Amino acid sequence: MRRLGRHFGEDEHTWALTGLFHDLDQDQTADDPEQHARLAAEWLVASNVDPTVINGVLAHAHPEFQTDRMSKAIVAADAVAGLLVAGALVRPEKSTGMKVSSIKKKLKEKAFAPGVNRDEIAQAEPNLGLSLDEFIALGIEGLQEVAPDIGL
Ligand SMILES: [Fe+2]
């Protein structure tokens, strides 16, 4: 999200916070998709977090909140992040030297990281105006930026 926000010349800190907070209530809403993100939103409202961040958090789980570029981006970014992390975990060198072409191959392998919603990744093109190649390249760059912190 940080890398994407920067790409669009938007406030990357806001985008990064949305990514950071999006699954904040996961422990408590894992069995309740309707409540997922809504509980997190309550906490974030109580903490006076930027409303655009809260909207983005809600948007990743509830389409009615997908109203602006960031709240659409979180859906595709969440999905591609899952694919990229899975892709890094099966490489000895993790995210170092990761190529768009190899991630696109993983995308087509339905058995690889089956929990990753391919349709959500495909939304980057209509919703963000990014080709699949551009979107994956930005995702790889974003992952590589934080790789030392997360062991990938
Ligand atoms: Fe979620």
PDB file of C-alpha atoms and ligand atoms in Angstrom:
ATOM      1  CA  MET A   1       0.000   0.000   0.000  1.00  0.00           C
ATOM      2  CA  ARG A   2       2.842   2.366   0.803  1.00  0.00           C
ATOM      3  CA  ARG A   3       4.461   1.741  -2.580  1.00  0.00           C
ATOM      4  CA  LEU A   4       1.135   2.135  -4.389  1.00  0.00           C
ATOM      5  CA  GLY A   5       0.283   5.373  -2.613  1.00  0.00           C
ATOM      6  CA  ARG A   6       3.671   6.768  -3.594  1.00  0.00           C
ATOM      7  CA  HIS A   7       3.138   5.662  -7.193  1.00  0.00           C
ATOM      8  CA  PHE A   8      -0.054   7.720  -7.344  1.00  0.00           C
ATOM      9  CA  GLY A   9       1.536  10.728  -5.642  1.00  0.00           C
ATOM     10  CA  GLU A  10      -0.797  10.308  -2.694  1.00  0.00           C
ATOM     11  CA  ASP A  11       0.030  10.369   1.012  1.00  0.00           C
ATOM     12  CA  GLU A  12       1.896   7.104   1.394  1.00  0.00           C
ATOM     13  CA  HIS A  13       1.651   7.203   5.187  1.00  0.00           C
ATOM     14  CA  THR A  14      -2.159   7.156   4.952  1.00  0.00           C
ATOM     15  CA  TRP A  15      -2.049   4.280   2.486  1.00  0.00           C
ATOM     16  CA  ALA A  16       0.419   2.388   4.683  1.00  0.00           C
ATOM     17  CA  LEU A  17      -1.806   2.828   7.749  1.00  0.00           C
ATOM     18  CA  THR A  18      -4.783   1.427   5.863  1.00  0.00           C
ATOM     19  CA  GLY A  19      -2.754  -1.627   4.973  1.00  0.00           C
ATOM     20  CA  LEU A  20      -1.443  -1.967   8.506  1.00  0.00           C
ATOM     21  CA  PHE A  21      -4.865  -1.738  10.137  1.00  0.00           C
ATOM     22  CA  HIS A  22      -7.030  -3.567   7.614  1.00  0.00           C
ATOM     23  CA  ASP A  23      -7.154  -6.903   9.493  1.00  0.00           C
ATOM     24  CA  LEU A  24      -6.875  -5.441  12.990  1.00  0.00           C
ATOM     25  CA  ASP A  25      -9.920  -7.342  14.301  1.00  0.00           C
ATOM     26  CA  GLN A  26      -9.033 -10.635  12.595  1.00  0.00           C
ATOM     27  CA  ASP A  27      -8.628 -12.511  15.889  1.00  0.00           C
ATOM     28  CA  GLN A  28     -12.159 -11.607  16.945  1.00  0.00           C
ATOM     29  CA  THR A  29     -14.033 -11.739  13.649  1.00  0.00           C
ATOM     30  CA  ALA A  30     -12.442 -14.758  11.957  1.00  0.00           C
ATOM     31  CA  ASP A  31     -15.775 -16.624  12.063  1.00  0.00           C
ATOM     32  CA  ASP A  32     -17.956 -13.599  11.362  1.00  0.00           C
ATOM     33  CA  PRO A  33     -17.276 -12.028   7.945  1.00  0.00           C
ATOM     34  CA  GLU A  34     -20.120  -9.537   8.342  1.00  0.00           C
ATOM     35  CA  GLN A  35     -18.450  -8.089  11.462  1.00  0.00           C
ATOM     36  CA  HIS A  36     -14.917  -8.254  10.025  1.00  0.00           C
ATOM     37  CA  ALA A  37     -13.452  -4.745   9.628  1.00  0.00           C
ATOM     38  CA  ARG A  38     -16.532  -3.202  11.259  1.00  0.00           C
ATOM     39  CA  LEU A  39     -15.175  -3.974  14.740  1.00  0.00           C
ATOM     40  CA  ALA A  40     -11.767  -2.604  13.708  1.00  0.00           C
ATOM     41  CA  ALA A  41     -13.512   0.523  12.412  1.00  0.00           C
ATOM     42  CA  GLU A  42     -15.158   1.051  15.816  1.00  0.00           C
ATOM     43  CA  TRP A  43     -11.763   0.899  17.527  1.00  0.00           C
ATOM     44  CA  LEU A  44     -10.200   3.232  14.975  1.00  0.00           C
ATOM     45  CA  VAL A  45     -13.042   5.748  15.296  1.00  0.00           C
ATOM     46  CA  ALA A  46     -12.553   5.686  19.085  1.00  0.00           C
ATOM     47  CA  SER A  47      -8.858   6.398  18.509  1.00  0.00           C
ATOM     48  CA  ASN A  48      -9.531   9.354  16.186  1.00  0.00           C
ATOM     49  CA  VAL A  49      -7.825   7.707  13.223  1.00  0.00           C
ATOM     50  CA  ASP A  50      -8.150   9.482   9.853  1.00  0.00           C
ATOM     51  CA  PRO A  51     -11.632   8.695   8.425  1.00  0.00           C
ATOM     52  CA  THR A  52     -10.176   7.874   5.002  1.00  0.00           C
ATOM     53  CA  VAL A  53      -8.084   5.145   6.659  1.00  0.00           C
ATOM     54  CA  ILE A  54     -11.160   3.779   8.443  1.00  0.00           C
ATOM     55  CA  ASN A  55     -13.087   3.804   5.168  1.00  0.00           C
ATOM     56  CA  GLY A  56     -10.238   1.898   3.530  1.00  0.00           C
ATOM     57  CA  VAL A  57     -10.245  -0.694   6.321  1.00  0.00           C
ATOM     58  CA  LEU A  58     -14.015  -1.178   5.898  1.00  0.00           C
ATOM     59  CA  ALA A  59     -13.648  -1.304   2.119  1.00  0.00           C
ATOM     60  CA  HIS A  60     -11.356  -4.326   2.086  1.00  0.00           C
ATOM     61  CA  ALA A  61     -14.212  -6.469   3.409  1.00  0.00           C
ATOM     62  CA  HIS A  62     -17.357  -4.548   2.394  1.00  0.00           C
ATOM     63  CA  PRO A  63     -17.677  -3.316  -1.208  1.00  0.00           C
ATOM     64  CA  GLU A  64     -20.054  -0.484  -0.346  1.00  0.00           C
ATOM     65  CA  PHE A  65     -17.055   1.380   1.126  1.00  0.00           C
ATOM     66  CA  GLN A  66     -14.968   1.103  -2.073  1.00  0.00           C
ATOM     67  CA  THR A  67     -15.532   4.738  -2.942  1.00  0.00           C
ATOM     68  CA  ASP A  68     -12.117   6.179  -3.767  1.00  0.00           C
ATOM     69  CA  ARG A  69      -8.774   5.052  -5.146  1.00  0.00           C
ATOM     70  CA  MET A  70      -7.297   3.972  -1.813  1.00  0.00           C
ATOM     71  CA  SER A  71     -10.383   2.008  -0.757  1.00  0.00           C
ATOM     72  CA  LYS A  72     -10.302   0.162  -4.081  1.00  0.00           C
ATOM     73  CA  ALA A  73      -6.550  -0.361  -3.911  1.00  0.00           C
ATOM     74  CA  ILE A  74      -6.697  -2.151  -0.560  1.00  0.00           C
ATOM     75  CA  VAL A  75      -8.649  -5.049  -2.076  1.00  0.00           C
ATOM     76  CA  ALA A  76      -6.160  -5.723  -4.854  1.00  0.00           C
ATOM     77  CA  ALA A  77      -3.167  -4.966  -2.610  1.00  0.00           C
ATOM     78  CA  ASP A  78      -4.358  -7.368   0.091  1.00  0.00           C
ATOM     79  CA  ALA A  79      -4.649 -10.150  -2.476  1.00  0.00           C
ATOM     80  CA  VAL A  80      -1.359  -9.506  -4.256  1.00  0.00           C
ATOM     81  CA  ALA A  81       0.460  -9.237  -0.919  1.00  0.00           C
ATOM     82  CA  GLY A  82      -0.731 -12.743  -0.061  1.00  0.00           C
ATOM     83  CA  LEU A  83       0.563 -14.051  -3.364  1.00  0.00           C
ATOM     84  CA  LEU A  84       3.905 -12.250  -3.043  1.00  0.00           C
ATOM     85  CA  VAL A  85       4.514 -13.431   0.512  1.00  0.00           C
ATOM     86  CA  ALA A  86       3.679 -17.001  -0.495  1.00  0.00           C
ATOM     87  CA  GLY A  87       5.973 -16.607  -3.516  1.00  0.00           C
ATOM     88  CA  ALA A  88       8.810 -15.316  -1.342  1.00  0.00           C
ATOM     89  CA  LEU A  89       8.432 -18.117   1.186  1.00  0.00           C
ATOM     90  CA  VAL A  90       9.114 -20.808  -1.433  1.00  0.00           C
ATOM     91  CA  ARG A  91      12.327 -19.137  -2.674  1.00  0.00           C
ATOM     92  CA  PRO A  92      15.612 -19.578  -0.793  1.00  0.00           C
ATOM     93  CA  GLU A  93      16.476 -15.934  -1.590  1.00  0.00           C
ATOM     94  CA  LYS A  94      12.934 -14.860  -0.577  1.00  0.00           C
ATOM     95  CA  SER A  95      11.952 -11.551  -2.247  1.00  0.00           C
ATOM     96  CA  THR A  96      15.464 -10.733  -3.470  1.00  0.00           C
ATOM     97  CA  GLY A  97      15.548 -10.864  -7.268  1.00  0.00           C
ATOM     98  CA  MET A  98      11.855 -11.741  -7.482  1.00  0.00           C
ATOM     99  CA  LYS A  99      10.524 -11.314 -11.029  1.00  0.00           C
ATOM    100  CA  VAL A 100       7.123 -10.248 -12.321  1.00  0.00           C
ATOM    101  CA  SER A 101       7.107 -13.201 -14.732  1.00  0.00           C
ATOM    102  CA  SER A 102       7.527 -15.779 -11.972  1.00  0.00           C
ATOM    103  CA  ILE A 103       4.732 -14.212  -9.917  1.00  0.00           C
ATOM    104  CA  LYS A 104       2.447 -14.244 -12.981  1.00  0.00           C
ATOM    105  CA  LYS A 105       3.203 -17.950 -13.333  1.00  0.00           C
ATOM    106  CA  LYS A 106       2.193 -18.508  -9.693  1.00  0.00           C
ATOM    107  CA  LEU A 107      -0.959 -16.520 -10.332  1.00  0.00           C
ATOM    108  CA  LYS A 108      -1.998 -19.020 -13.017  1.00  0.00           C
ATOM    109  CA  GLU A 109      -1.240 -22.034 -10.793  1.00  0.00           C
ATOM    110  CA  LYS A 110      -4.546 -22.381  -8.992  1.00  0.00           C
ATOM    111  CA  ALA A 111      -3.038 -24.823  -6.485  1.00  0.00           C
ATOM    112  CA  PHE A 112      -0.429 -22.278  -5.396  1.00  0.00           C
ATOM    113  CA  ALA A 113      -1.632 -20.150  -2.447  1.00  0.00           C
ATOM    114  CA  PRO A 114      -5.256 -21.176  -3.129  1.00  0.00           C
ATOM    115  CA  GLY A 115      -6.545 -18.703  -0.544  1.00  0.00           C
ATOM    116  CA  VAL A 116      -5.409 -15.791  -2.717  1.00  0.00           C
ATOM    117  CA  ASN A 117      -8.354 -14.364  -4.652  1.00  0.00           C
ATOM    118  CA  ARG A 118      -7.124 -13.992  -8.255  1.00  0.00           C
ATOM    119  CA  ASP A 119     -10.155 -11.918  -9.238  1.00  0.00           C
ATOM    120  CA  GLU A 120      -9.219  -9.287  -6.653  1.00  0.00           C
ATOM    121  CA  ILE A 121      -5.711  -9.013  -8.130  1.00  0.00           C
ATOM    122  CA  ALA A 122      -7.271  -8.569 -11.571  1.00  0.00           C
ATOM    123  CA  GLN A 123      -9.229  -5.568 -10.231  1.00  0.00           C
ATOM    124  CA  ALA A 124      -6.022  -3.500 -10.256  1.00  0.00           C
ATOM    125  CA  GLU A 125      -6.472  -2.882 -13.969  1.00  0.00           C
ATOM    126  CA  PRO A 126     -10.043  -1.503 -14.034  1.00  0.00           C
ATOM    127  CA  ASN A 127      -9.923   0.081 -10.561  1.00  0.00           C
ATOM    128  CA  LEU A 128      -6.400   1.521 -10.485  1.00  0.00           C
ATOM    129  CA  GLY A 129      -5.524   1.808 -14.160  1.00  0.00           C
ATOM    130  CA  LEU A 130      -2.462  -0.382 -13.682  1.00  0.00           C
ATOM    131  CA  SER A 131      -1.596  -3.263 -15.983  1.00  0.00           C
ATOM    132  CA  LEU A 132      -1.114  -6.575 -14.228  1.00  0.00           C
ATOM    133  CA  ASP A 133       2.641  -6.316 -14.864  1.00  0.00           C
ATOM    134  CA  GLU A 134       2.839  -2.813 -13.385  1.00  0.00           C
ATOM    135  CA  PHE A 135       0.774  -3.792 -10.387  1.00  0.00           C
ATOM    136  CA  ILE A 136       2.860  -6.869  -9.609  1.00  0.00           C
ATOM    137  CA  ALA A 137       6.090  -4.893 -10.118  1.00  0.00           C
ATOM    138  CA  LEU A 138       4.951  -2.280  -7.591  1.00  0.00           C
ATOM    139  CA  GLY A 139       3.944  -5.055  -5.202  1.00  0.00           C
ATOM    140  CA  ILE A 140       7.370  -6.673  -5.472  1.00  0.00           C
ATOM    141  CA  GLU A 141       9.048  -3.301  -4.827  1.00  0.00           C
ATOM    142  CA  GLY A 142       6.825  -2.726  -1.817  1.00  0.00           C
ATOM    143  CA  LEU A 143       7.628  -6.144  -0.419  1.00  0.00           C
ATOM    144  CA  GLN A 144      11.356  -5.663  -0.997  1.00  0.00           C
ATOM    145  CA  GLU A 145      11.250  -2.348   0.897  1.00  0.00           C
ATOM    146  CA  VAL A 146      10.037  -4.063   4.061  1.00  0.00           C
ATOM    147  CA  ALA A 147      11.703  -7.418   3.457  1.00  0.00           C
ATOM    148  CA  PRO A 148      14.493  -6.945   6.016  1.00  0.00           C
ATOM    149  CA  ASP A 149      11.898  -6.140   8.708  1.00  0.00           C
ATOM    150  CA  ILE A 150       9.710  -9.166   8.031  1.00  0.00           C
ATOM    151  CA  GLY A 151      12.363 -11.744   7.150  1.00  0.00           C
ATOM    152  CA  LEU A 152      11.423 -11.984   3.482  1.00  0.00           C
TER     153      LEU A 152
HETATM  154 FE    FE B   1      -9.598  -9.036   6.100  1.00  0.00          FE
END
